[in-house]
CSV table of C-alpha atoms and ligand atoms in Angstrom, one decimal:
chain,number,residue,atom,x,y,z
A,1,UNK,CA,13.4,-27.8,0.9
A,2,UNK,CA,10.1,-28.7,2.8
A,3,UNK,CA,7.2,-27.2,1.6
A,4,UNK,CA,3.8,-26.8,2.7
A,5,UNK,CA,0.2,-25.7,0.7
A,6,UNK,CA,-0.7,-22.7,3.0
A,7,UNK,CA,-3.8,-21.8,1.2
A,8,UNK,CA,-6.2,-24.0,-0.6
A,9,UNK,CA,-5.8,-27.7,-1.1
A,10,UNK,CA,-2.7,-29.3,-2.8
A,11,UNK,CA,-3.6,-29.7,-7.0
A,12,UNK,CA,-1.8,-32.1,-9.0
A,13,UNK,CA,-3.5,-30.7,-12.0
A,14,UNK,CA,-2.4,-26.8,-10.9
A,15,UNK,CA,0.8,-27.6,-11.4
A,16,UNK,CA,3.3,-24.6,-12.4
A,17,UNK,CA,3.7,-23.1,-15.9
A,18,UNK,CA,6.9,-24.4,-17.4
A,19,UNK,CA,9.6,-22.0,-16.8
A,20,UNK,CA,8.2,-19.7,-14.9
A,21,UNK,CA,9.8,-19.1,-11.6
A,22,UNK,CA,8.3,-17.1,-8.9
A,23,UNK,CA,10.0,-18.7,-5.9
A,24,UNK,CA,7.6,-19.8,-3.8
A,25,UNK,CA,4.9,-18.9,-5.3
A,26,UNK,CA,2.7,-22.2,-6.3
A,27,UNK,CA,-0.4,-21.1,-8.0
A,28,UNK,CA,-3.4,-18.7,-7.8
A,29,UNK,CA,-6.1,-19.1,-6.1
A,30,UNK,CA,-9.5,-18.0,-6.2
A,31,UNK,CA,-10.3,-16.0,-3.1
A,32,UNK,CA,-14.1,-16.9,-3.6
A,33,UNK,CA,-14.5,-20.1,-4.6
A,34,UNK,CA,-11.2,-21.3,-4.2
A,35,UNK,CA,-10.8,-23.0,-7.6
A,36,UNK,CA,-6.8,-23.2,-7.9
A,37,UNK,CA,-5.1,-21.9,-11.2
A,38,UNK,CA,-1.7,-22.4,-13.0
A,39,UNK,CA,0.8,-19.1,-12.8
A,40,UNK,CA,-0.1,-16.9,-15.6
A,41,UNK,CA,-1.2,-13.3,-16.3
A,42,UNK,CA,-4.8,-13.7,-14.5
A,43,UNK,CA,-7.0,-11.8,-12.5
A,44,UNK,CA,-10.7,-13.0,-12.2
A,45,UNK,CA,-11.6,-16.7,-11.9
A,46,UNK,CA,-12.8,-18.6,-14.9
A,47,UNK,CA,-15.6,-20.3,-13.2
A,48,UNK,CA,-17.1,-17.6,-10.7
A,49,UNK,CA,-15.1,-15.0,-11.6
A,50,UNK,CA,-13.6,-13.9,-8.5
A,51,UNK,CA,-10.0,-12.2,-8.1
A,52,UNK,CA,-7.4,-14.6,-7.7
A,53,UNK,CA,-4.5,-14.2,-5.0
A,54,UNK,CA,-1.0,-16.3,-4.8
A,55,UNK,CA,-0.6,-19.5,-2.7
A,56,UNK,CA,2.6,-20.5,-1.9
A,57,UNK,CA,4.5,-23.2,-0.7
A,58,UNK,CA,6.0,-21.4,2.5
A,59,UNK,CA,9.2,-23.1,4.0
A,60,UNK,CA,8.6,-24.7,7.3
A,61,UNK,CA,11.3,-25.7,10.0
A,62,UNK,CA,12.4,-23.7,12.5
A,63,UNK,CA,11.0,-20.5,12.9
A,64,UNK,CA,13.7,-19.3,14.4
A,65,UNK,CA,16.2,-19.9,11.5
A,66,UNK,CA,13.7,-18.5,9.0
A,67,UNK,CA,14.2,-15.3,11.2
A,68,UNK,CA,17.9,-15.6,11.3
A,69,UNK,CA,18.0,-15.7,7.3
A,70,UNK,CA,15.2,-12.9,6.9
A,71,UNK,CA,17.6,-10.8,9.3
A,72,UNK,CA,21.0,-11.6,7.8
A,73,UNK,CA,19.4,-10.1,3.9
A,74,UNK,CA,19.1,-6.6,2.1
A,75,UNK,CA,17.8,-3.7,3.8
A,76,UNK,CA,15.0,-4.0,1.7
A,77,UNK,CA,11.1,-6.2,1.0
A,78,UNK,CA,13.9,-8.8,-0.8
A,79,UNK,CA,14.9,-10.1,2.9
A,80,UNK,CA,11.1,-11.1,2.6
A,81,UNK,CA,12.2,-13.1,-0.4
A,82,UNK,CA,11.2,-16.9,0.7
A,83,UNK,CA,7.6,-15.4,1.4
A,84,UNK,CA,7.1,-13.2,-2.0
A,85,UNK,CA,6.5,-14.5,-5.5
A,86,UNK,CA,9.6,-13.7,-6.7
A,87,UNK,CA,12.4,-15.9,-8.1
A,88,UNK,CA,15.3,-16.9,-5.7
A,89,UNK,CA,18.1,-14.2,-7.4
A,90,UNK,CA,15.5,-11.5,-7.2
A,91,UNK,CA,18.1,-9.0,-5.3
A,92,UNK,CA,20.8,-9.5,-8.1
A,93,UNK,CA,18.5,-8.4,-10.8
A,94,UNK,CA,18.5,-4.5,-11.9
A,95,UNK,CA,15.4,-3.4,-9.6
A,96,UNK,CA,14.4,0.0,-7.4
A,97,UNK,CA,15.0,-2.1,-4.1
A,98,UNK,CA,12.5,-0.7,-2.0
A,99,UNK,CA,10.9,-1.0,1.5
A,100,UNK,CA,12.5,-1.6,4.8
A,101,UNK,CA,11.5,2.2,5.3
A,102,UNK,CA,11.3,3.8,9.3
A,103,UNK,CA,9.0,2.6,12.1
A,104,UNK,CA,9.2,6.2,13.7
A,105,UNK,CA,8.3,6.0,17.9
A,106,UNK,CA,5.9,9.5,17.5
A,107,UNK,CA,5.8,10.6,21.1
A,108,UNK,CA,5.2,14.3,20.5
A,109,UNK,CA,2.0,13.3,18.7
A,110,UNK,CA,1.2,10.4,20.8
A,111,UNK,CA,1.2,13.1,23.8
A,112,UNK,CA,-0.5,15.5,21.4
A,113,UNK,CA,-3.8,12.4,20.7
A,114,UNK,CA,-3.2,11.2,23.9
A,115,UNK,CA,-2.0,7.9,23.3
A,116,UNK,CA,0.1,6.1,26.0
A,117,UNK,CA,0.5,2.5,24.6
A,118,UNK,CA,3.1,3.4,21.9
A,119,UNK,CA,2.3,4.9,18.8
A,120,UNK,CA,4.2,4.4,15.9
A,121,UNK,CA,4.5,6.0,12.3
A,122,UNK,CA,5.0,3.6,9.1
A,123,UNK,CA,7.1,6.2,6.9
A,124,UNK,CA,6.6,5.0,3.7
A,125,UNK,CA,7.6,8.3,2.0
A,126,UNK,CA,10.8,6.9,2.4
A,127,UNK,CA,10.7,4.4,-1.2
A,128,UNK,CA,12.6,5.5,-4.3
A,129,UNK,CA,9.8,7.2,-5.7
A,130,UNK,CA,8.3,8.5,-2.3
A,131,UNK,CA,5.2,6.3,-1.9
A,132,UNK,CA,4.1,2.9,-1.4
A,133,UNK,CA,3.7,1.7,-4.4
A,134,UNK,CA,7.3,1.0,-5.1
A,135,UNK,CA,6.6,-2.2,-2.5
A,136,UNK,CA,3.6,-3.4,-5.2
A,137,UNK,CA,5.6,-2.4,-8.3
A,138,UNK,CA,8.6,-4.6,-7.4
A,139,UNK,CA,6.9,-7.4,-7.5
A,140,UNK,CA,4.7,-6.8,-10.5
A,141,UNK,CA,8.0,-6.6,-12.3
A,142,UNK,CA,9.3,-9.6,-11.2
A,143,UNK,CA,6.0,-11.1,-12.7
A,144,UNK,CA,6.3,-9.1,-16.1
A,145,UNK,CA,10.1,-10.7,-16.6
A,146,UNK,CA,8.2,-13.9,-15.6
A,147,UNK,CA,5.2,-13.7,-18.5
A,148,UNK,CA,7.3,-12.2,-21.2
A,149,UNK,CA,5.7,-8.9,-21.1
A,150,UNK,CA,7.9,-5.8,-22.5
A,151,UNK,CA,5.5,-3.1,-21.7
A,152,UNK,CA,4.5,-2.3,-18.3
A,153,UNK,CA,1.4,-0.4,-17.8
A,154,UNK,CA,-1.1,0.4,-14.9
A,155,UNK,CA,-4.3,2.9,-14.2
A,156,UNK,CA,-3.2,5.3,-11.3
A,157,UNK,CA,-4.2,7.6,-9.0
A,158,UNK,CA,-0.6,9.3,-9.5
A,159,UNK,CA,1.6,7.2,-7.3
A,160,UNK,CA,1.5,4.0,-8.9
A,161,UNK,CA,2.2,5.9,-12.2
A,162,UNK,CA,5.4,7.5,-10.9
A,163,UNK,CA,6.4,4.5,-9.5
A,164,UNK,CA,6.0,2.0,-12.8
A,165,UNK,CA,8.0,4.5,-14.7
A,166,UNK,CA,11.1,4.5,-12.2
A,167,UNK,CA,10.7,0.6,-12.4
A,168,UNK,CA,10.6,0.1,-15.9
A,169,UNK,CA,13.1,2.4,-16.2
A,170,UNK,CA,15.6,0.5,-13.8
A,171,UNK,CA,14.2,-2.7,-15.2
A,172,UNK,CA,15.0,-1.2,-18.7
A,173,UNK,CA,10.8,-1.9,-19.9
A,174,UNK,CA,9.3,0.3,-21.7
A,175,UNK,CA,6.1,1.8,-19.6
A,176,UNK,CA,3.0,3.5,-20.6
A,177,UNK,CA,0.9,4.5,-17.7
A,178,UNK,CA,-2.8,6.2,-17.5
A,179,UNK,CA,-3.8,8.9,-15.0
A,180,UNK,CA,-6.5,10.8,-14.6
A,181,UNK,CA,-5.8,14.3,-16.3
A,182,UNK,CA,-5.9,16.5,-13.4
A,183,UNK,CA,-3.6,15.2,-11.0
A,184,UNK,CA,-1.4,17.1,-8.7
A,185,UNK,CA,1.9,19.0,-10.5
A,186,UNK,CA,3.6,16.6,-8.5
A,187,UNK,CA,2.1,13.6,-9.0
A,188,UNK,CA,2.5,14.2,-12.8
A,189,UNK,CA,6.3,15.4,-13.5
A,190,UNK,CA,6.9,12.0,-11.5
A,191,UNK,CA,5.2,9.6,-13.7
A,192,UNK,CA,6.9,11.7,-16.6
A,193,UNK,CA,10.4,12.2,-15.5
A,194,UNK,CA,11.1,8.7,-16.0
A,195,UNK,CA,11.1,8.8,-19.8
A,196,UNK,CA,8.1,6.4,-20.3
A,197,UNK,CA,4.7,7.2,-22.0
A,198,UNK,CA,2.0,9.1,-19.6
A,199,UNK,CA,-1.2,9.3,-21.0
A,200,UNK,CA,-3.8,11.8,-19.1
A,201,UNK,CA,-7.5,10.4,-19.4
A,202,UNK,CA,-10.5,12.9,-19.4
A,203,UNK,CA,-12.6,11.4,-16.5
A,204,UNK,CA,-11.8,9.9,-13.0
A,205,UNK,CA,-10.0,7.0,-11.9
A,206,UNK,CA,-13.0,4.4,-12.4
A,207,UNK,CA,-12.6,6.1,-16.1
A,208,UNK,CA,-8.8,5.4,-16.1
A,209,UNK,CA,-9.4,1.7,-14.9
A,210,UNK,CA,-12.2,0.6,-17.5
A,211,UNK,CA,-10.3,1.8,-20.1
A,212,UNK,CA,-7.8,0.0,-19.5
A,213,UNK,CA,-9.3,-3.1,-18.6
A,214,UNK,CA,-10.5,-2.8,-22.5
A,215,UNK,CA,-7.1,-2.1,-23.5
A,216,UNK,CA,-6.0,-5.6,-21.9
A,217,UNK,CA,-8.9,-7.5,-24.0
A,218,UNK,CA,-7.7,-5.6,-27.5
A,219,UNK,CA,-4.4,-6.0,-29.6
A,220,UNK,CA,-3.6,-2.8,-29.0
A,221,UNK,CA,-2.5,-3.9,-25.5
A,222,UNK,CA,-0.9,-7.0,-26.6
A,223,UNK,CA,2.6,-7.9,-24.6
A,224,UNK,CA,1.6,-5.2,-21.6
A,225,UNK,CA,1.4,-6.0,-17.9
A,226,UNK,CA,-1.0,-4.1,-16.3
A,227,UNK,CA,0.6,-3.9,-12.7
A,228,UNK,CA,-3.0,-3.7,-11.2
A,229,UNK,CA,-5.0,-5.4,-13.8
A,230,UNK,CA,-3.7,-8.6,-15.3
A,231,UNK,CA,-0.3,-8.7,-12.8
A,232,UNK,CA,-2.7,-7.6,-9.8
A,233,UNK,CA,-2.4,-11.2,-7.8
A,234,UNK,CA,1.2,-10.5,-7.6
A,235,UNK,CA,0.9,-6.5,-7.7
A,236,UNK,CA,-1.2,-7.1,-4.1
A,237,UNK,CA,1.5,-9.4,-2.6
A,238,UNK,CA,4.1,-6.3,-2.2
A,239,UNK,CA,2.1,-4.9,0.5
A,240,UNK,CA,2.6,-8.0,2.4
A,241,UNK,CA,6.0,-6.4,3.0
A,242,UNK,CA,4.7,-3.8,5.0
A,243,UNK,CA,3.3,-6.3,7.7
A,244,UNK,CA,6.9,-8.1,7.9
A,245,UNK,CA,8.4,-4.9,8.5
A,246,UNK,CA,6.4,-3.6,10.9
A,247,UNK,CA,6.3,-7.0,13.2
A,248,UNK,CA,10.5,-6.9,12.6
A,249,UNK,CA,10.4,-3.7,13.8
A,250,UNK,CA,8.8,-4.5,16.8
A,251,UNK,CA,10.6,-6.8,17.4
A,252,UNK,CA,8.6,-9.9,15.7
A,253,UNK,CA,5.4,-8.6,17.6
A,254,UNK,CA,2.3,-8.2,16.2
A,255,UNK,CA,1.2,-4.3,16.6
A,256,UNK,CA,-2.4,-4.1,18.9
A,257,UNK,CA,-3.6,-1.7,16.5
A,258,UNK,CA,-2.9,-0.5,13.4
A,259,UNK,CA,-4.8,2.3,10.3
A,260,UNK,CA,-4.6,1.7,7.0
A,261,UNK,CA,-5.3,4.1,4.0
A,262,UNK,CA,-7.9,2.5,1.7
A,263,UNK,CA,-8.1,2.8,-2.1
A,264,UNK,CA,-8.9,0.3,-3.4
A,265,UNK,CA,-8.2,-1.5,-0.2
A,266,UNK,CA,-5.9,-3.7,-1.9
A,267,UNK,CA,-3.3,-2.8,0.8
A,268,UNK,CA,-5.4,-3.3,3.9
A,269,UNK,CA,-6.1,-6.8,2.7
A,270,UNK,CA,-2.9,-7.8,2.3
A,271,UNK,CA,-1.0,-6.1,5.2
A,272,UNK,CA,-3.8,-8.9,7.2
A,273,UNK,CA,-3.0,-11.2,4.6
A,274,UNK,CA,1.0,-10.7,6.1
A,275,UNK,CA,0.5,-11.0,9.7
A,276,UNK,CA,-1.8,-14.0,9.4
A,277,UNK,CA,1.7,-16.0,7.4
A,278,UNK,CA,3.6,-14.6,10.1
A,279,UNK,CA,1.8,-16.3,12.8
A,280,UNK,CA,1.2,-19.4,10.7
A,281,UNK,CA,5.0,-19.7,10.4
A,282,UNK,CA,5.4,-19.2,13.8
A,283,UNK,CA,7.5,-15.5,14.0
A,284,UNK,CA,5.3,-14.2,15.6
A,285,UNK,CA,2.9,-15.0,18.6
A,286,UNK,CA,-0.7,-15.1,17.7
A,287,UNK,CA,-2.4,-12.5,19.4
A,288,UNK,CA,-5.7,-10.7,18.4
A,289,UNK,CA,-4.8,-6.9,16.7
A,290,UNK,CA,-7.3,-5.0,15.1
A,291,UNK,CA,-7.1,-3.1,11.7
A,292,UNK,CA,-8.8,0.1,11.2
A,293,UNK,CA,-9.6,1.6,7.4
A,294,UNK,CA,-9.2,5.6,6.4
A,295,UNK,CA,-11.2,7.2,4.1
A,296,UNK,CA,-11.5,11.0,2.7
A,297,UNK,CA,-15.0,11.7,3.5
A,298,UNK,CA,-15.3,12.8,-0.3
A,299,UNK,CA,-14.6,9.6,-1.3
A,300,UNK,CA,-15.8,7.1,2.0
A,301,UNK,CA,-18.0,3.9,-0.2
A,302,UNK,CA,-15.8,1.2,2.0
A,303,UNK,CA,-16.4,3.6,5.0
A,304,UNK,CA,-20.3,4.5,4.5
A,305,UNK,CA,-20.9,0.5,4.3
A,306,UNK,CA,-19.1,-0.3,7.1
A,307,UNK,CA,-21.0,2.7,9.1
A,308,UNK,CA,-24.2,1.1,7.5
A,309,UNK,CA,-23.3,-2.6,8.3
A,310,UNK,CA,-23.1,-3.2,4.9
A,311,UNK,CA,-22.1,-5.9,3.4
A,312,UNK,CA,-21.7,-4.4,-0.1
A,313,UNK,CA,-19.7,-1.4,-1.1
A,314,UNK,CA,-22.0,1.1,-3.4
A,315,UNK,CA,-19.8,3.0,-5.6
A,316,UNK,CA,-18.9,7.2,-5.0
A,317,UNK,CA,-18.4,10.1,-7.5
A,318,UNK,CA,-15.3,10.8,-5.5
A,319,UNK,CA,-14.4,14.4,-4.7
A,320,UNK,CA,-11.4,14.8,-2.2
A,321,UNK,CA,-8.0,16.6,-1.8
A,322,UNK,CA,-6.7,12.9,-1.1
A,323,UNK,CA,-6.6,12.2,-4.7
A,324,UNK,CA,-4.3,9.0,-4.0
A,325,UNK,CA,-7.2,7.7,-2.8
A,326,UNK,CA,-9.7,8.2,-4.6
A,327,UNK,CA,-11.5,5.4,-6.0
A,328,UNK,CA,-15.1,5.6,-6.1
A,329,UNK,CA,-15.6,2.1,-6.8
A,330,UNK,CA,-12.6,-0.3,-4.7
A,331,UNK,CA,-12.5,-3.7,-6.0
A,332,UNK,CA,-11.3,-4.8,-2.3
A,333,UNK,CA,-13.8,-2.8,-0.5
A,334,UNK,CA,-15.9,-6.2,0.3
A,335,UNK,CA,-12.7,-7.7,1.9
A,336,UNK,CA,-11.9,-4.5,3.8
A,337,UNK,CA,-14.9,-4.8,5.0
A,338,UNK,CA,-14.6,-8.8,6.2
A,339,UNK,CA,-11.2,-7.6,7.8
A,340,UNK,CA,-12.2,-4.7,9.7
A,341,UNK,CA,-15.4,-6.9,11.3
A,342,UNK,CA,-13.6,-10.1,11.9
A,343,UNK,CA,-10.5,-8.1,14.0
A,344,UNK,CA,-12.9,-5.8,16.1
A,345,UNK,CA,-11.6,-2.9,13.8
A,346,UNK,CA,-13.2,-0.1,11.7
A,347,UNK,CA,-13.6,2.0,8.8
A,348,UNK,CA,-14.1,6.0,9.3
A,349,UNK,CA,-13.3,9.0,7.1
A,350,UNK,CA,-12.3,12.8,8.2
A,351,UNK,CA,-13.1,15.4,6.0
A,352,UNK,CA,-10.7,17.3,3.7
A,353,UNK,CA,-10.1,20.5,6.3
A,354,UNK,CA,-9.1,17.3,9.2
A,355,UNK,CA,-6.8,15.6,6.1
A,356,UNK,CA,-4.9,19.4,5.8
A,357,UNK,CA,-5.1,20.1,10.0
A,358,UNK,CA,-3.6,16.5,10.4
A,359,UNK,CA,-1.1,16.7,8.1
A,360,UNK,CA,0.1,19.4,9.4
A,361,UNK,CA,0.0,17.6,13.3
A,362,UNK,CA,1.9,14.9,12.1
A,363,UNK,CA,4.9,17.5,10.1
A,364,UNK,CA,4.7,19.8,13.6
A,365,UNK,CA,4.6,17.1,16.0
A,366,UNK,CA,7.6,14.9,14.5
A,367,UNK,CA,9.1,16.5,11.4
A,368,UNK,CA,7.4,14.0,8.7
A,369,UNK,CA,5.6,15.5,6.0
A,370,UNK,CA,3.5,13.2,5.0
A,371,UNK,CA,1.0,13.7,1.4
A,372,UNK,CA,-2.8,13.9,1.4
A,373,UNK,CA,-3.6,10.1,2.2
A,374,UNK,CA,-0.7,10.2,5.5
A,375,UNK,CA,-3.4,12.9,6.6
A,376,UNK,CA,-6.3,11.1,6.3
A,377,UNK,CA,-4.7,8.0,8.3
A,378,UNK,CA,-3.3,10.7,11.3
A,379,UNK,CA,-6.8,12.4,10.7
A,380,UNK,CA,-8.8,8.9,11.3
A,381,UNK,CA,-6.9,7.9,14.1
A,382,UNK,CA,-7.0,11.4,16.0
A,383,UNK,CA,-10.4,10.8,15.5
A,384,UNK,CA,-11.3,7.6,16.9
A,385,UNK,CA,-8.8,7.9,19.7
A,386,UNK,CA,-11.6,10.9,20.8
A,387,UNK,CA,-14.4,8.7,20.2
A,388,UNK,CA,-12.6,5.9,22.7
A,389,UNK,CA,-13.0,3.3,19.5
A,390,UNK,CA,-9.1,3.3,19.0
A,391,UNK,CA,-7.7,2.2,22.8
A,392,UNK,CA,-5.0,5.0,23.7
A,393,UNK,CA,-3.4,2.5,26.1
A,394,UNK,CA,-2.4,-0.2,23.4
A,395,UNK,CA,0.3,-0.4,20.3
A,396,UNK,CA,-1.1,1.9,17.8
A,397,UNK,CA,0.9,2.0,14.0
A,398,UNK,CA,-0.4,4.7,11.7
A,399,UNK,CA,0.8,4.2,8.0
A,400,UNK,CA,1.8,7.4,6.2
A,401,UNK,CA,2.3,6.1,2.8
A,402,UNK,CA,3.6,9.0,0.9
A,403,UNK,CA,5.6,12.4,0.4
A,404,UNK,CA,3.6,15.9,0.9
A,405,UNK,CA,5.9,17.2,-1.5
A,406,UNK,CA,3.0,15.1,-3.9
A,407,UNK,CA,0.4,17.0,-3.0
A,408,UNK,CA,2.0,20.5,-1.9
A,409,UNK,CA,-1.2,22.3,-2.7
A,410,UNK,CA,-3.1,20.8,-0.3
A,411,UNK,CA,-1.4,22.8,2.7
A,412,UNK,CA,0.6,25.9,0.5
A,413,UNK,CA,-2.4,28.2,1.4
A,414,UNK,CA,-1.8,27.8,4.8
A,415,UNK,CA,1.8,27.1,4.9
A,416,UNK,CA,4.2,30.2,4.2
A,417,UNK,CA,6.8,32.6,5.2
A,418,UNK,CA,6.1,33.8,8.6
A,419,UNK,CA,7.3,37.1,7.9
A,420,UNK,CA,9.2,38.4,4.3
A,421,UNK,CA,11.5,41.8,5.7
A,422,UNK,CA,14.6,43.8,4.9
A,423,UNK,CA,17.9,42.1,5.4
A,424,UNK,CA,18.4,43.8,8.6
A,425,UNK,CA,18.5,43.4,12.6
A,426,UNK,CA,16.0,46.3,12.2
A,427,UNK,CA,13.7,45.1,10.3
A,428,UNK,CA,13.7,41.2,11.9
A,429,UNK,CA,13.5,43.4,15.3
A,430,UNK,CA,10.5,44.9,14.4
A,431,UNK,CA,8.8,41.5,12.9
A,432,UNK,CA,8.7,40.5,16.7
A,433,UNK,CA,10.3,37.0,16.2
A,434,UNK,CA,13.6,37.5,18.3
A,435,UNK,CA,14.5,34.6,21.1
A,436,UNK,CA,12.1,35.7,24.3
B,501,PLP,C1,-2.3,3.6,-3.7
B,501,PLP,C2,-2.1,4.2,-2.4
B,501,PLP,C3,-2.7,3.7,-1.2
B,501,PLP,C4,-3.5,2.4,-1.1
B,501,PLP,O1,-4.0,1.9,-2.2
B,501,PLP,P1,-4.9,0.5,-2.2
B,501,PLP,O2,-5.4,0.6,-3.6
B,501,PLP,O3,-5.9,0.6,-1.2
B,501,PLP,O4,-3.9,-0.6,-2.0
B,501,PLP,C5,-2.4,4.4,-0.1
B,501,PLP,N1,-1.7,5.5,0.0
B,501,PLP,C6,-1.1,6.0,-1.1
B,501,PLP,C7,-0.4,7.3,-1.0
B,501,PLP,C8,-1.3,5.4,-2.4
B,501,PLP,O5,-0.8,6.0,-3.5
């Protein structure tokens, strides 16, 4: 097969580790400095200590009969296979097969924001273990079986946690996973369930993640991948798959417009990261789009820089219903910040009562109930479609990247029986909610 070096110059002395196959995966690079780096469990760059990313040797030829393959695979991110780091046979191996989840036309709330150009929802609630994160996790696996490790592991804001444990339990790993202790009900019977250790930390997600960045420097943590630590290059390529999609869902067509939930930011990065190889390999045309961030107000560091013109993110004690988000101190907020700037995008926040009210738009409007960081994206986007920043009259996706019934709390004040009566004509006659 042809190859070419997409990112970073070609390195005779980068060559890959012996017997390690990730496809097309070539080395990592340093995303500052651009120093390139043999295949391995790293993170930060050994002479500027930067975080490294993949590069790959992408196929070229035809565009037109990559397109052909990508459509003839799985009904899942493995069609993506030739761009992911990720060993040829990946789909035959015993894995959660996620992604290739509904693009959802939402006319009723496009009428409802007053949005005319098309506006689409991204249901991502529709993975095996109801967020996004089984995209990331698939391929941190694939990584793990790569290195040797037979522990996987991760700091989590709840998803992530639920979703290791389903993959290691598929993938038949052991897993031990850290949370913050006082996660949603939901959130933490998921990362249990799967029969793998789940360790509740007394502190907040930047608590979580030190730790375990100590863990990964002590024997103690000796044969674990961190899915978001030491296997995070990889970890971030899985939300590539949610660019693909989208564009393949539009028919290989770049969306004008599209908001993005920020954690760590992680995902926004890459999602750019996955349209740029797109138009590089020539399945899509190259158009501008822009990319807009969403933040919780009680948690907003990537979107109070932005506001600020910033250039640095200063960290947040975060304090938010959209727990799934909240990280005080996102290692990709810098990036985010490069992204939104350079595509004439933004970053903006809603407070927690516009998180609950747009969750609830989105469930009334088109029958997706979507969790706490859904409503922040719906919430954002309502919000700068007022304020004329979004343009109502181009092709708007809004991600929703997980299940409400995560985060039921968040709307079970407001969201009960109508009426409780008597089992009888009467008594429904008199509750006043017979057909006019
Ligand atoms: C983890 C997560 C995100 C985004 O995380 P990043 O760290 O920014 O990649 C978005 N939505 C949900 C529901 C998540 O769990």
């Amino acid at each position: 097969m042809a190859v070419q070096t997409v990112a970073g110059t070609a390195d005779t002395t980068a060559s890959a580790t012996p017997n390690v196959d990730l496809g097309p995966a070539a080395a990592l690079s340093c995303r500052e400095c651009g120093e390139r780096f043999e295949l391995g469990p790293l993170f930060a760059c050994a002479s500027c200590f930067g975080p490294l990313e993949v590069a790959y040797e992408l196929p070229t030829g035809a565009p037109e009969e990559l397109r052909k393959r990508i459509e003839a695979g799985p009904d899942n991110i493995w069609r993506y296979a030739p761009l992911l780091p990720v060993p040829a046979d990946v789909a035959e191996k015993p894995n959660l097969n996620p992604g290739f989840t509904k693009l959802v036309k939402a006319d009723n709330l496009a009428r409802e924001l007053g949005v005319t150009g098309g506006l689409y929802v991204k249901d991502d609630s529709g993975n095996p273990t109801h967020s996004f994160k089984d995209r990331v996790v698939a391929i941190a696996v694939e990584a793990a079986r790569a290195f040797g490790f037979t522990t996987l592991s991760c700091s989590s804001t709840g998803n992530l946690a639920g979703a290791v444990g389903a993959a290691a339990a598929r993938a038949g790993l052991r897993s031990c996973v850290f949370i913050p202790h006082d996660l949603e009900q939901g959130k933490v019977v998921m990362a249990a369930v799967y029969g793998g250790e789940l360790v509740g930390i007394e502190g907040n997600y930047d608590d979580v993640n030190r730790f375990c960045s100590e863990l990964i420097g002590d024997p103690l943590g000796e044969g674990w991948g961190f899915v978001n630590v030491n296997l995070r290059p990889y970890y971030g390529e899985g939300s590539k798959t949610l660019a693909y999609e989208i564009c393949e869902q539009l028919g290989w067509r770049l969306p004008d417009q599209i908001v993005i939930p920020i954690a760590s930011g992680s995902q926004l990065t890459k999602i750019d990261k996955g349209f740029q190889e797109l138009i590089k390999l020539g399945l899509v045309e190259d158009r501008p789009y822009k990319i807009f961030g969403a933040q919780a107000e009680g948690c907003s560091p990537v979107s109070a820089a932005f506001k600020a013109g910033h250039d640095v993110v200063r960290p947040q004690k975060p304090n938010t219903i959209a727990k799934s988000l909240a990280i005080g101190n996102p290692a990709d907020g810098p990036y985010v910040l490069d992204i939104a700037r350079r595509t004439g995008g933004a970053v903006e926040d809603v407070i927690d009562e516009q998180v609950v009210d747009a969750i609830k738009l989105l469930a009334r409007t088109e029958g997706i109930f979507g969790e706490t960081a859904g409503g922040v994206t719906v919430g954002v986007t309502k919000k700068l479609v007022e304020a004329g920043v979004i343009d109502p009259t181009l092709t708007t996706v809004v991600l929703n990247t997980g299940d409400g019934l995560k985060t039921l709390d968040a709307v079970s004040a407001t969201s009960q029986a109508t009426a409780t009566i008597k089992p009888s004509l009467d008594a429904f006659r008199a509750a006043g909610l017979a057909s006019a």
